[in-house]
PDB file of C-alpha atoms in Angstrom:
ATOM      1  CA  UNK A   4      26.282   0.879  62.306  1.00 43.00           C
ATOM      2  CA  UNK A   5      23.729  -0.854  64.517  1.00 39.00           C
ATOM      3  CA  UNK A   6      21.642  -3.848  63.517  1.00 40.00           C
ATOM      4  CA  UNK A   7      18.608  -1.591  63.454  1.00 34.00           C
ATOM      5  CA  UNK A   8      20.135   0.651  60.783  1.00 41.00           C
ATOM      6  CA  UNK A   9      20.800  -2.077  58.186  1.00 39.00           C
ATOM      7  CA  UNK A  10      17.190  -2.663  57.043  1.00 44.00           C
ATOM      8  CA  UNK A  11      16.752   1.073  56.528  1.00 46.00           C
ATOM      9  CA  UNK A  12      19.852   1.305  54.374  1.00 40.00           C
ATOM     10  CA  UNK A  13      18.841  -1.804  52.424  1.00 38.00           C
ATOM     11  CA  UNK A  14      15.355  -0.400  51.838  1.00 42.00           C
ATOM     12  CA  UNK A  15      16.820   2.845  50.574  1.00 41.00           C
ATOM     13  CA  UNK A  16      19.070   0.998  48.158  1.00 37.00           C
ATOM     14  CA  UNK A  17      16.173  -1.117  46.864  1.00 37.00           C
ATOM     15  CA  UNK A  18      13.943   1.933  46.500  1.00 38.00           C
ATOM     16  CA  UNK A  19      16.670   3.807  44.678  1.00 42.00           C
ATOM     17  CA  UNK A  20      17.237   0.903  42.275  1.00 41.00           C
ATOM     18  CA  UNK A  21      13.531   0.589  41.625  1.00 39.00           C
ATOM     19  CA  UNK A  22      13.125   4.303  40.862  1.00 36.00           C
ATOM     20  CA  UNK A  23      16.164   4.201  38.587  1.00 38.00           C
ATOM     21  CA  UNK A  24      14.696   1.192  36.725  1.00 42.00           C
ATOM     22  CA  UNK A  25      11.330   2.904  36.355  1.00 37.00           C
ATOM     23  CA  UNK A  26      12.973   6.134  35.267  1.00 40.00           C
ATOM     24  CA  UNK A  27      15.074   4.404  32.622  1.00 38.00           C
ATOM     25  CA  UNK A  28      12.042   2.475  31.398  1.00 42.00           C
ATOM     26  CA  UNK A  29       9.939   5.610  31.057  1.00 38.00           C
ATOM     27  CA  UNK A  30      12.764   7.427  29.310  1.00 39.00           C
ATOM     28  CA  UNK A  31      13.222   4.506  26.947  1.00 44.00           C
ATOM     29  CA  UNK A  32       9.510   4.462  26.182  1.00 46.00           C
ATOM     30  CA  UNK A  33       9.488   8.188  25.534  1.00 49.00           C
ATOM     31  CA  UNK A  34      12.351   7.727  23.105  1.00 53.00           C
ATOM     32  CA  UNK A  35      10.828   4.940  21.064  1.00 71.00           C
ATOM     33  CA  UNK A  36       7.037   5.303  21.247  1.00 79.00           C
ATOM     34  CA  UNK A  37       5.102   8.197  19.744  1.00 93.00           C
ATOM     35  CA  UNK A  38       1.455   8.744  18.887  1.00 96.00           C
ATOM     36  CA  UNK A  39       1.454  10.301  15.420  1.00 97.00           C
ATOM     37  CA  UNK A  40      -2.181  10.502  14.290  1.00 98.00           C
ATOM     38  CA  UNK A  41      -5.306   8.603  13.321  1.00 98.00           C
ATOM     39  CA  UNK A  42      -6.402   6.601  10.306  1.00 98.00           C
ATOM     40  CA  UNK A  43      -8.478   8.936   8.122  1.00 98.00           C
ATOM     41  CA  UNK A  44      -9.026   6.752   5.051  1.00 98.00           C
ATOM     42  CA  UNK A  45      -8.647   3.126   3.962  1.00 98.00           C
ATOM     43  CA  UNK A  46      -8.291   2.225   0.288  1.00 98.00           C
ATOM     44  CA  UNK A  47      -8.435  -1.211  -1.285  1.00 98.00           C
ATOM     45  CA  UNK A  48      -7.743  -1.542  -5.030  1.00 98.00           C
ATOM     46  CA  UNK A  49      -8.829  -5.060  -6.056  1.00 98.00           C
ATOM     47  CA  UNK A  50      -7.923  -4.634  -9.758  1.00 98.00           C
ATOM     48  CA  UNK A  51      -4.465  -3.196 -10.250  1.00 98.00           C
ATOM     49  CA  UNK A  52      -4.705   0.411 -11.556  1.00 98.00           C
ATOM     50  CA  UNK A  53      -8.527   0.466 -11.426  1.00 98.00           C
ATOM     51  CA  UNK A  54     -10.708   2.359  -8.955  1.00 98.00           C
ATOM     52  CA  UNK A  55     -10.760   1.540  -5.264  1.00 98.00           C
ATOM     53  CA  UNK A  56     -13.672  -0.070  -3.446  1.00 98.00           C
ATOM     54  CA  UNK A  57     -15.982   2.675  -2.258  1.00 97.00           C
ATOM     55  CA  UNK A  58     -16.753   3.640   1.354  1.00 96.00           C
ATOM     56  CA  UNK A  59     -14.311   1.281   3.030  1.00 98.00           C
ATOM     57  CA  UNK A  60     -14.140   1.973   6.769  1.00 98.00           C
ATOM     58  CA  UNK A  61     -12.567  -1.294   7.911  1.00 98.00           C
ATOM     59  CA  UNK A  62     -10.265  -3.928   6.428  1.00 98.00           C
ATOM     60  CA  UNK A  63      -7.826  -6.616   7.454  1.00 98.00           C
ATOM     61  CA  UNK A  64      -4.137  -5.941   6.987  1.00 98.00           C
ATOM     62  CA  UNK A  65      -2.531  -9.308   6.298  1.00 98.00           C
ATOM     63  CA  UNK A  66       0.780 -10.759   5.151  1.00 97.00           C
ATOM     64  CA  UNK A  67      -0.639 -10.635   1.602  1.00 94.00           C
ATOM     65  CA  UNK A  68      -1.885  -7.047   1.808  1.00 97.00           C
ATOM     66  CA  UNK A  69      -5.258  -5.507   2.633  1.00 98.00           C
ATOM     67  CA  UNK A  70      -8.419  -7.604   2.416  1.00 98.00           C
ATOM     68  CA  UNK A  71     -11.902  -6.095   2.695  1.00 98.00           C
ATOM     69  CA  UNK A  72     -14.809  -8.496   3.100  1.00 96.00           C
ATOM     70  CA  UNK A  73     -13.005 -11.200   1.132  1.00 95.00           C
ATOM     71  CA  UNK A  74     -11.705  -8.864  -1.595  1.00 97.00           C
ATOM     72  CA  UNK A  75      -7.920  -8.548  -1.700  1.00 97.00           C
ATOM     73  CA  UNK A  76      -5.916  -5.475  -2.636  1.00 98.00           C
ATOM     74  CA  UNK A  77      -4.317  -5.886  -6.098  1.00 98.00           C
ATOM     75  CA  UNK A  78      -5.375  -9.529  -6.352  1.00 98.00           C
ATOM     76  CA  UNK A  79      -6.712  -9.019  -9.914  1.00 98.00           C
ATOM     77  CA  UNK A  80      -4.602  -7.732 -12.783  1.00 98.00           C
ATOM     78  CA  UNK A  81      -4.670  -7.128 -16.533  1.00 98.00           C
ATOM     79  CA  UNK A  82      -1.898  -8.810 -18.509  1.00 98.00           C
ATOM     80  CA  UNK A  83      -0.668  -8.821 -22.089  1.00 98.00           C
ATOM     81  CA  UNK A  84       1.406 -11.800 -23.201  1.00 97.00           C
ATOM     82  CA  UNK A  85       1.799 -12.672 -19.525  1.00 97.00           C
ATOM     83  CA  UNK A  86       3.166  -9.288 -18.439  1.00 98.00           C
ATOM     84  CA  UNK A  87       1.271  -6.991 -16.086  1.00 97.00           C
ATOM     85  CA  UNK A  88      -0.362  -3.828 -17.417  1.00 98.00           C
ATOM     86  CA  UNK A  89      -1.097  -0.698 -15.412  1.00 97.00           C
ATOM     87  CA  UNK A  90      -2.166   2.918 -15.971  1.00 97.00           C
ATOM     88  CA  UNK A  91       1.111   3.837 -17.610  1.00 96.00           C
ATOM     89  CA  UNK A  92       0.114   1.534 -20.481  1.00 96.00           C
ATOM     90  CA  UNK A  93      -3.685   1.900 -20.304  1.00 98.00           C
ATOM     91  CA  UNK A  94      -4.914   5.099 -18.689  1.00 98.00           C
ATOM     92  CA  UNK A  95      -8.538   3.947 -19.041  1.00 98.00           C
ATOM     93  CA  UNK A  96      -7.952   1.321 -16.352  1.00 98.00           C
ATOM     94  CA  UNK A  97      -8.683   4.025 -13.753  1.00 98.00           C
ATOM     95  CA  UNK A  98     -12.229   4.344 -15.150  1.00 98.00           C
ATOM     96  CA  UNK A  99     -13.144   0.781 -14.129  1.00 98.00           C
ATOM     97  CA  UNK A 100     -15.192   0.668 -10.924  1.00 98.00           C
ATOM     98  CA  UNK A 101     -14.731  -2.328  -8.618  1.00 98.00           C
ATOM     99  CA  UNK A 102     -17.408  -3.692  -6.280  1.00 98.00           C
ATOM    100  CA  UNK A 103     -18.176  -6.761  -4.209  1.00 97.00           C
ATOM    101  CA  UNK A 104     -21.632  -8.092  -5.072  1.00 96.00           C
ATOM    102  CA  UNK A 105     -22.555 -11.081  -2.925  1.00 95.00           C
ATOM    103  CA  UNK A 106     -20.177 -13.901  -3.845  1.00 94.00           C
ATOM    104  CA  UNK A 107     -18.995 -12.050  -6.953  1.00 97.00           C
ATOM    105  CA  UNK A 108     -16.357  -9.478  -7.798  1.00 97.00           C
ATOM    106  CA  UNK A 109     -17.956  -6.963 -10.156  1.00 98.00           C
ATOM    107  CA  UNK A 110     -16.410  -4.599 -12.715  1.00 98.00           C
ATOM    108  CA  UNK A 111     -18.338  -1.657 -14.179  1.00 98.00           C
ATOM    109  CA  UNK A 112     -17.347   0.816 -16.868  1.00 98.00           C
ATOM    110  CA  UNK A 113     -19.168   3.291 -19.089  1.00 97.00           C
ATOM    111  CA  UNK A 114     -20.717   1.678 -22.155  1.00 97.00           C
ATOM    112  CA  UNK A 115     -20.113  -1.856 -20.837  1.00 98.00           C
ATOM    113  CA  UNK A 116     -22.367  -4.473 -19.284  1.00 98.00           C
ATOM    114  CA  UNK A 117     -21.227  -5.364 -15.750  1.00 98.00           C
ATOM    115  CA  UNK A 118     -18.653  -8.152 -15.536  1.00 98.00           C
ATOM    116  CA  UNK A 119     -19.178 -10.531 -12.626  1.00 98.00           C
ATOM    117  CA  UNK A 120     -16.437 -12.900 -11.527  1.00 97.00           C
ATOM    118  CA  UNK A 121     -16.368 -15.440  -8.685  1.00 95.00           C
ATOM    119  CA  UNK A 122     -14.567 -14.038  -5.659  1.00 94.00           C
ATOM    120  CA  UNK A 123     -12.346 -17.090  -5.356  1.00 88.00           C
ATOM    121  CA  UNK A 124     -12.470 -19.235  -8.511  1.00 91.00           C
ATOM    122  CA  UNK A 125     -11.369 -22.841  -8.420  1.00 90.00           C
ATOM    123  CA  UNK A 126      -7.762 -23.448  -9.456  1.00 94.00           C
ATOM    124  CA  UNK A 127      -7.572 -26.103 -12.178  1.00 92.00           C
ATOM    125  CA  UNK A 128      -5.013 -27.345 -14.653  1.00 88.00           C
ATOM    126  CA  UNK A 129      -6.860 -25.480 -17.393  1.00 94.00           C
ATOM    127  CA  UNK A 130      -6.861 -22.016 -15.828  1.00 96.00           C
ATOM    128  CA  UNK A 131      -3.460 -21.962 -14.112  1.00 97.00           C
ATOM    129  CA  UNK A 132      -0.952 -19.693 -15.885  1.00 97.00           C
ATOM    130  CA  UNK A 133       2.322 -17.881 -15.234  1.00 97.00           C
ATOM    131  CA  UNK A 134       2.395 -14.074 -15.199  1.00 98.00           C
ATOM    132  CA  UNK A 135       5.094 -11.517 -14.469  1.00 97.00           C
ATOM    133  CA  UNK A 136       4.951  -8.430 -12.283  1.00 96.00           C
ATOM    134  CA  UNK A 137       8.052  -6.236 -12.205  1.00 93.00           C
ATOM    135  CA  UNK A 138       9.788  -8.985 -14.195  1.00 93.00           C
ATOM    136  CA  UNK A 139       9.188 -11.531 -11.418  1.00 96.00           C
ATOM    137  CA  UNK A 140       7.133 -14.616 -12.394  1.00 96.00           C
ATOM    138  CA  UNK A 141       4.311 -16.061 -10.323  1.00 96.00           C
ATOM    139  CA  UNK A 142       1.384 -18.400 -10.851  1.00 97.00           C
ATOM    140  CA  UNK A 143      -2.115 -17.024 -11.321  1.00 97.00           C
ATOM    141  CA  UNK A 144      -5.613 -17.956 -12.454  1.00 98.00           C
ATOM    142  CA  UNK A 145      -6.777 -16.862 -15.907  1.00 98.00           C
ATOM    143  CA  UNK A 146     -10.313 -15.502 -15.522  1.00 98.00           C
ATOM    144  CA  UNK A 147     -11.485 -16.804 -18.903  1.00 97.00           C
ATOM    145  CA  UNK A 148     -12.304 -15.617 -22.409  1.00 98.00           C
ATOM    146  CA  UNK A 149     -15.391 -13.581 -21.494  1.00 98.00           C
ATOM    147  CA  UNK A 150     -13.407 -11.547 -18.956  1.00 98.00           C
ATOM    148  CA  UNK A 151     -10.553 -11.144 -21.448  1.00 98.00           C
ATOM    149  CA  UNK A 152     -12.960  -9.857 -24.102  1.00 98.00           C
ATOM    150  CA  UNK A 153     -14.547  -7.412 -21.648  1.00 98.00           C
ATOM    151  CA  UNK A 154     -11.150  -5.960 -20.697  1.00 98.00           C
ATOM    152  CA  UNK A 155      -9.900  -5.875 -24.290  1.00 98.00           C
ATOM    153  CA  UNK A 156     -13.053  -4.123 -25.476  1.00 98.00           C
ATOM    154  CA  UNK A 157     -13.001  -1.434 -22.815  1.00 98.00           C
ATOM    155  CA  UNK A 158      -9.273  -0.781 -23.028  1.00 98.00           C
ATOM    156  CA  UNK A 159      -9.435  -0.913 -26.847  1.00 98.00           C
ATOM    157  CA  UNK A 160      -6.629  -3.427 -27.202  1.00 98.00           C
ATOM    158  CA  UNK A 161      -6.931  -7.020 -28.344  1.00 98.00           C
ATOM    159  CA  UNK A 162      -5.081  -9.828 -26.625  1.00 97.00           C
ATOM    160  CA  UNK A 163      -5.496  -8.679 -23.024  1.00 98.00           C
ATOM    161  CA  UNK A 164      -6.242 -11.162 -20.235  1.00 98.00           C
ATOM    162  CA  UNK A 165      -7.578 -10.797 -16.700  1.00 98.00           C
ATOM    163  CA  UNK A 166      -5.784 -12.738 -13.965  1.00 98.00           C
ATOM    164  CA  UNK A 167      -6.412 -13.470 -10.300  1.00 98.00           C
ATOM    165  CA  UNK A 168      -4.062 -14.401  -7.465  1.00 97.00           C
ATOM    166  CA  UNK A 169      -5.949 -16.739  -5.102  1.00 94.00           C
ATOM    167  CA  UNK A 170      -4.842 -17.259  -1.483  1.00 89.00           C
ATOM    168  CA  UNK A 171      -3.936 -20.886  -2.234  1.00 89.00           C
ATOM    169  CA  UNK A 172      -1.231 -19.993  -4.772  1.00 93.00           C
ATOM    170  CA  UNK A 173       2.287 -18.940  -3.866  1.00 90.00           C
ATOM    171  CA  UNK A 174       3.125 -15.285  -4.429  1.00 94.00           C
ATOM    172  CA  UNK A 175       6.186 -13.285  -5.396  1.00 96.00           C
ATOM    173  CA  UNK A 176       8.668 -12.321  -2.702  1.00 97.00           C
ATOM    174  CA  UNK A 177       9.284  -8.641  -1.994  1.00 97.00           C
ATOM    175  CA  UNK A 178      12.996  -9.397  -1.955  1.00 97.00           C
ATOM    176  CA  UNK A 179      12.818 -10.685  -5.558  1.00 96.00           C
ATOM    177  CA  UNK A 180      11.542  -7.389  -6.979  1.00 96.00           C
ATOM    178  CA  UNK A 181      14.550  -5.816  -8.755  1.00 94.00           C
ATOM    179  CA  UNK A 182      15.725  -2.570  -7.161  1.00 95.00           C
ATOM    180  CA  UNK A 183      18.845  -0.529  -7.780  1.00 93.00           C
ATOM    181  CA  UNK A 184      19.148   0.126  -4.041  1.00 96.00           C
ATOM    182  CA  UNK A 185      18.899  -1.883  -0.835  1.00 96.00           C
ATOM    183  CA  UNK A 186      15.496  -2.186   0.837  1.00 97.00           C
ATOM    184  CA  UNK A 187      14.391  -3.473   4.241  1.00 98.00           C
ATOM    185  CA  UNK A 188      12.218  -6.275   2.846  1.00 98.00           C
ATOM    186  CA  UNK A 189      12.824  -9.623   4.556  1.00 98.00           C
ATOM    187  CA  UNK A 190      13.089 -13.083   2.956  1.00 97.00           C
ATOM    188  CA  UNK A 191       9.748 -14.870   2.742  1.00 96.00           C
ATOM    189  CA  UNK A 192       7.533 -11.757   2.645  1.00 98.00           C
ATOM    190  CA  UNK A 193       4.993 -12.318  -0.152  1.00 96.00           C
ATOM    191  CA  UNK A 194       2.944  -9.968  -2.329  1.00 97.00           C
ATOM    192  CA  UNK A 195       0.091 -10.738  -4.726  1.00 97.00           C
ATOM    193  CA  UNK A 196       0.018  -8.292  -7.682  1.00 98.00           C
ATOM    194  CA  UNK A 197       1.210  -5.325  -5.621  1.00 97.00           C
ATOM    195  CA  UNK A 198       4.401  -3.887  -7.044  1.00 96.00           C
ATOM    196  CA  UNK A 199       6.468  -4.527  -3.952  1.00 95.00           C
ATOM    197  CA  UNK A 200       4.805  -4.188  -0.538  1.00 98.00           C
ATOM    198  CA  UNK A 201       1.747  -5.099   1.530  1.00 98.00           C
ATOM    199  CA  UNK A 202       0.602  -1.581   2.365  1.00 98.00           C
ATOM    200  CA  UNK A 203       1.412   1.982   1.309  1.00 98.00           C
ATOM    201  CA  UNK A 204       0.959   4.556   4.077  1.00 98.00           C
ATOM    202  CA  UNK A 205       0.785   8.301   3.525  1.00 98.00           C
ATOM    203  CA  UNK A 206      -0.174  11.407   5.546  1.00 98.00           C
ATOM    204  CA  UNK A 207      -3.031  13.772   4.715  1.00 98.00           C
ATOM    205  CA  UNK A 208      -0.755  16.693   5.567  1.00 98.00           C
ATOM    206  CA  UNK A 209       1.737  15.581   2.909  1.00 98.00           C
ATOM    207  CA  UNK A 210      -0.973  15.792   0.251  1.00 98.00           C
ATOM    208  CA  UNK A 211      -2.075  19.176   1.599  1.00 98.00           C
ATOM    209  CA  UNK A 212       1.487  20.517   1.430  1.00 98.00           C
ATOM    210  CA  UNK A 213       1.856  19.315  -2.143  1.00 98.00           C
ATOM    211  CA  UNK A 214      -1.474  20.903  -3.065  1.00 98.00           C
ATOM    212  CA  UNK A 215      -0.249  24.264  -1.725  1.00 98.00           C
ATOM    213  CA  UNK A 216       2.869  24.042  -3.862  1.00 98.00           C
ATOM    214  CA  UNK A 217       0.946  23.015  -6.989  1.00 98.00           C
ATOM    215  CA  UNK A 218      -1.613  25.744  -6.173  1.00 97.00           C
ATOM    216  CA  UNK A 219      -4.598  23.485  -6.664  1.00 97.00           C
ATOM    217  CA  UNK A 220      -6.183  20.541  -4.917  1.00 97.00           C
ATOM    218  CA  UNK A 221      -4.350  17.294  -5.557  1.00 97.00           C
ATOM    219  CA  UNK A 222      -6.556  14.274  -4.684  1.00 97.00           C
ATOM    220  CA  UNK A 223      -4.786  11.795  -2.431  1.00 97.00           C
ATOM    221  CA  UNK A 224      -6.235   8.944  -4.490  1.00 97.00           C
ATOM    222  CA  UNK A 225      -3.885   9.847  -7.371  1.00 97.00           C
ATOM    223  CA  UNK A 226      -1.097   8.431  -5.189  1.00 98.00           C
ATOM    224  CA  UNK A 227      -3.077   5.257  -4.452  1.00 98.00           C
ATOM    225  CA  UNK A 228      -2.359   4.995  -0.708  1.00 98.00           C
ATOM    226  CA  UNK A 229      -3.821   2.110   1.266  1.00 98.00           C
ATOM    227  CA  UNK A 230      -3.874   3.949   4.588  1.00 98.00           C
ATOM    228  CA  UNK A 231      -4.059   7.719   5.039  1.00 98.00           C
ATOM    229  CA  UNK A 232      -3.126   9.209   8.412  1.00 98.00           C
ATOM    230  CA  UNK A 233      -4.395  12.558   9.735  1.00 98.00           C
ATOM    231  CA  UNK A 234      -3.017  14.794  12.491  1.00 97.00           C
ATOM    232  CA  UNK A 235       0.631  14.796  11.404  1.00 97.00           C
ATOM    233  CA  UNK A 236       3.095  17.315  10.051  1.00 97.00           C
ATOM    234  CA  UNK A 237       3.803  17.122   6.284  1.00 98.00           C
ATOM    235  CA  UNK A 238       5.918  14.114   5.305  1.00 98.00           C
ATOM    236  CA  UNK A 239       6.104  12.894   8.892  1.00 97.00           C
ATOM    237  CA  UNK A 240       5.831   9.373   7.482  1.00 97.00           C
ATOM    238  CA  UNK A 241       9.400   9.669   6.149  1.00 97.00           C
ATOM    239  CA  UNK A 242      10.735   8.914   9.634  1.00 95.00           C
ATOM    240  CA  UNK A 243       8.480   5.991  10.562  1.00 97.00           C
ATOM    241  CA  UNK A 244      10.286   2.667  10.871  1.00 96.00           C
ATOM    242  CA  UNK A 245       7.693   0.623  12.764  1.00 97.00           C
ATOM    243  CA  UNK A 246       4.013   1.571  12.681  1.00 97.00           C
ATOM    244  CA  UNK A 247       1.358   0.227  15.045  1.00 97.00           C
ATOM    245  CA  UNK A 248      -2.272   0.721  13.983  1.00 98.00           C
ATOM    246  CA  UNK A 249      -5.183   0.117  16.319  1.00 95.00           C
ATOM    247  CA  UNK A 250      -4.845  -2.692  18.841  1.00 92.00           C
ATOM    248  CA  UNK A 251      -2.887  -5.320  16.937  1.00 95.00           C
ATOM    249  CA  UNK A 252      -1.376  -4.281  13.598  1.00 98.00           C
ATOM    250  CA  UNK A 253       2.379  -3.883  13.320  1.00 97.00           C
ATOM    251  CA  UNK A 254       3.866  -2.647  10.046  1.00 98.00           C
ATOM    252  CA  UNK A 255       7.546  -2.296   9.162  1.00 98.00           C
ATOM    253  CA  UNK A 256       9.009   0.288   6.775  1.00 98.00           C
ATOM    254  CA  UNK A 257      10.746  -1.391   3.826  1.00 98.00           C
ATOM    255  CA  UNK A 258      11.212   1.468   1.333  1.00 98.00           C
ATOM    256  CA  UNK A 259      10.187   4.960   0.341  1.00 98.00           C
ATOM    257  CA  UNK A 260       7.509   5.047  -2.352  1.00 98.00           C
ATOM    258  CA  UNK A 261       9.042   6.367  -5.572  1.00 97.00           C
ATOM    259  CA  UNK A 262       6.575   8.251  -7.755  1.00 98.00           C
ATOM    260  CA  UNK A 263       6.057   7.994 -11.506  1.00 96.00           C
ATOM    261  CA  UNK A 264       3.916   9.281 -14.376  1.00 96.00           C
ATOM    262  CA  UNK A 265       0.808   7.522 -12.987  1.00 97.00           C
ATOM    263  CA  UNK A 266       0.426  10.344 -10.432  1.00 98.00           C
ATOM    264  CA  UNK A 267      -0.337  12.764 -13.299  1.00 98.00           C
ATOM    265  CA  UNK A 268      -3.398  10.784 -14.481  1.00 98.00           C
ATOM    266  CA  UNK A 269      -6.755  12.234 -13.456  1.00 97.00           C
ATOM    267  CA  UNK A 270      -8.839   9.574 -11.716  1.00 96.00           C
ATOM    268  CA  UNK A 271     -12.094  11.046 -13.059  1.00 96.00           C
ATOM    269  CA  UNK A 272     -11.369  11.370 -16.790  1.00 97.00           C
ATOM    270  CA  UNK A 273      -8.177   9.276 -17.157  1.00 98.00           C
ATOM    271  CA  UNK A 274      -6.330  12.170 -18.815  1.00 98.00           C
ATOM    272  CA  UNK A 275      -2.722  13.114 -18.069  1.00 98.00           C
ATOM    273  CA  UNK A 276      -2.095  16.575 -16.713  1.00 97.00           C
ATOM    274  CA  UNK A 277      -0.700  18.738 -19.523  1.00 97.00           C
ATOM    275  CA  UNK A 278       1.841  20.364 -17.181  1.00 97.00           C
ATOM    276  CA  UNK A 279       2.907  17.025 -15.718  1.00 98.00           C
ATOM    277  CA  UNK A 280       1.551  17.909 -12.291  1.00 98.00           C
ATOM    278  CA  UNK A 281       1.835  17.031  -9.483  1.00 98.00           C
ATOM    279  CA  UNK A 282       4.918  14.987 -10.421  1.00 98.00           C
ATOM    280  CA  UNK A 283       6.684  18.069 -11.795  1.00 98.00           C
ATOM    281  CA  UNK A 284       6.403  19.857  -8.447  1.00 98.00           C
ATOM    282  CA  UNK A 285       7.344  16.759  -6.468  1.00 98.00           C
ATOM    283  CA  UNK A 286      10.620  16.619  -8.357  1.00 98.00           C
ATOM    284  CA  UNK A 287      11.529  20.085  -7.087  1.00 98.00           C
ATOM    285  CA  UNK A 288      11.581  19.145  -3.399  1.00 98.00           C
ATOM    286  CA  UNK A 289      11.070  15.401  -2.848  1.00 98.00           C
ATOM    287  CA  UNK A 290      14.069  13.826  -4.570  1.00 97.00           C
ATOM    288  CA  UNK A 291      16.762  12.166  -2.490  1.00 94.00           C
ATOM    289  CA  UNK A 292      19.444   9.534  -2.649  1.00 94.00           C
ATOM    290  CA  UNK A 293      19.633   6.834  -3.800  1.00 95.00           C
ATOM    291  CA  UNK A 294      16.624   7.343  -6.084  1.00 95.00           C
ATOM    292  CA  UNK A 295      17.882  10.226  -8.220  1.00 91.00           C
ATOM    293  CA  UNK A 296      16.187  13.290  -9.767  1.00 91.00           C
ATOM    294  CA  UNK A 297      13.514  11.408 -11.726  1.00 92.00           C
ATOM    295  CA  UNK A 298      11.976   9.458  -8.817  1.00 95.00           C
ATOM    296  CA  UNK A 299      10.628  11.771  -6.111  1.00 98.00           C
ATOM    297  CA  UNK A 300       9.219  10.038  -3.046  1.00 98.00           C
ATOM    298  CA  UNK A 301       5.895  10.402  -1.273  1.00 98.00           C
ATOM    299  CA  UNK A 302       4.542   7.866   1.207  1.00 98.00           C
ATOM    300  CA  UNK A 303       6.165   4.713   2.528  1.00 98.00           C
ATOM    301  CA  UNK A 304       6.016   1.051   1.583  1.00 98.00           C
ATOM    302  CA  UNK A 305       5.412  -1.229   4.574  1.00 98.00           C
ATOM    303  CA  UNK A 306       5.172  -4.961   5.140  1.00 98.00           C
ATOM    304  CA  UNK A 307       3.069  -6.676   7.785  1.00 98.00           C
ATOM    305  CA  UNK A 308       4.723  -8.077  10.904  1.00 98.00           C
ATOM    306  CA  UNK A 309       1.488  -8.557  12.867  1.00 98.00           C
ATOM    307  CA  UNK A 310      -1.898  -8.898  11.175  1.00 98.00           C
ATOM    308  CA  UNK A 311      -5.095  -7.271  12.368  1.00 98.00           C
ATOM    309  CA  UNK A 312      -8.119  -5.149  11.552  1.00 98.00           C
ATOM    310  CA  UNK A 313      -7.730  -1.480  10.654  1.00 98.00           C
ATOM    311  CA  UNK A 314     -10.610   0.959  11.085  1.00 98.00           C
ATOM    312  CA  UNK A 315     -11.055   4.600  10.175  1.00 98.00           C
ATOM    313  CA  UNK A 316     -10.340   6.497  13.399  1.00 98.00           C
ATOM    314  CA  UNK A 317      -7.783   4.013  14.744  1.00 98.00           C
ATOM    315  CA  UNK A 318      -4.750   5.544  16.496  1.00 98.00           C
ATOM    316  CA  UNK A 319      -1.384   5.302  14.741  1.00 98.00           C
ATOM    317  CA  UNK A 320       1.794   4.970  16.800  1.00 97.00           C
ATOM    318  CA  UNK A 321       5.375   4.837  15.568  1.00 95.00           C
ATOM    319  CA  UNK A 322       8.276   3.009  17.198  1.00 85.00           C
ATOM    320  CA  UNK A 323      11.737   4.258  16.349  1.00 73.00           C
TER     321      UNK A 323
END
């Protein structure tokens, strides 16, 4: 081989290596990155088991859940003797409308005067209490006697209190919530009054498929998703392990969302469906191990790995 032939051979080797590297990289990207749809709806539920804020088109997804204009998702909660109360105990909770009004958090319900609470009340020795959610204790602010009387009157039960979880107080850890199976929650991941996770994601097509099987329209809001995604196949969310939303947000799957009797409560009149729908139908095709025949799944629980702003219309990408 002459001296003039060596550079040509070397160039060919380099070019071949480069193309191989690029090819492997593109193949790897095709294997792990997939556009799955767009954000169609954002829901923030400030008071646990009450109505969502209306007309939300943007919110921040944080390491404490969704926050919309200073109002946090499930940062207020009704308690009785320190234990959390939800729709399974008080169906009328779903009739309470939540609104931000200036520097106040406002509750409205039929037959009641509006209740206005400071968005972020001062934490003092007098209002600091311990509450329990899913048997796990955490500190919270008691919102006072007037708020307690308002809640007790509307829910027709004496002895109820209204509590708030301010940003300055430590939260529960997802890993402390008792489960009979292993989840993908990581140590140090905190939740306010959410059951378990920062954000519940569900697909529009999943709700549509369920509606076909029930043979009537099932409102997505009965499943209380935080983020709804359009443009997918039914139950596509089952396979998502890492979810990127918009430019910055990164969410990580930590568990399937097991469904209960709350899904049978009508969000308009607070009445349970007499046939137990749509839960009855879910049990016929959405049960899997290790949850058993009484806990069908729909939607996924996710925790936040990278915070950011979510908007209706944002692209959703999954990484396997």
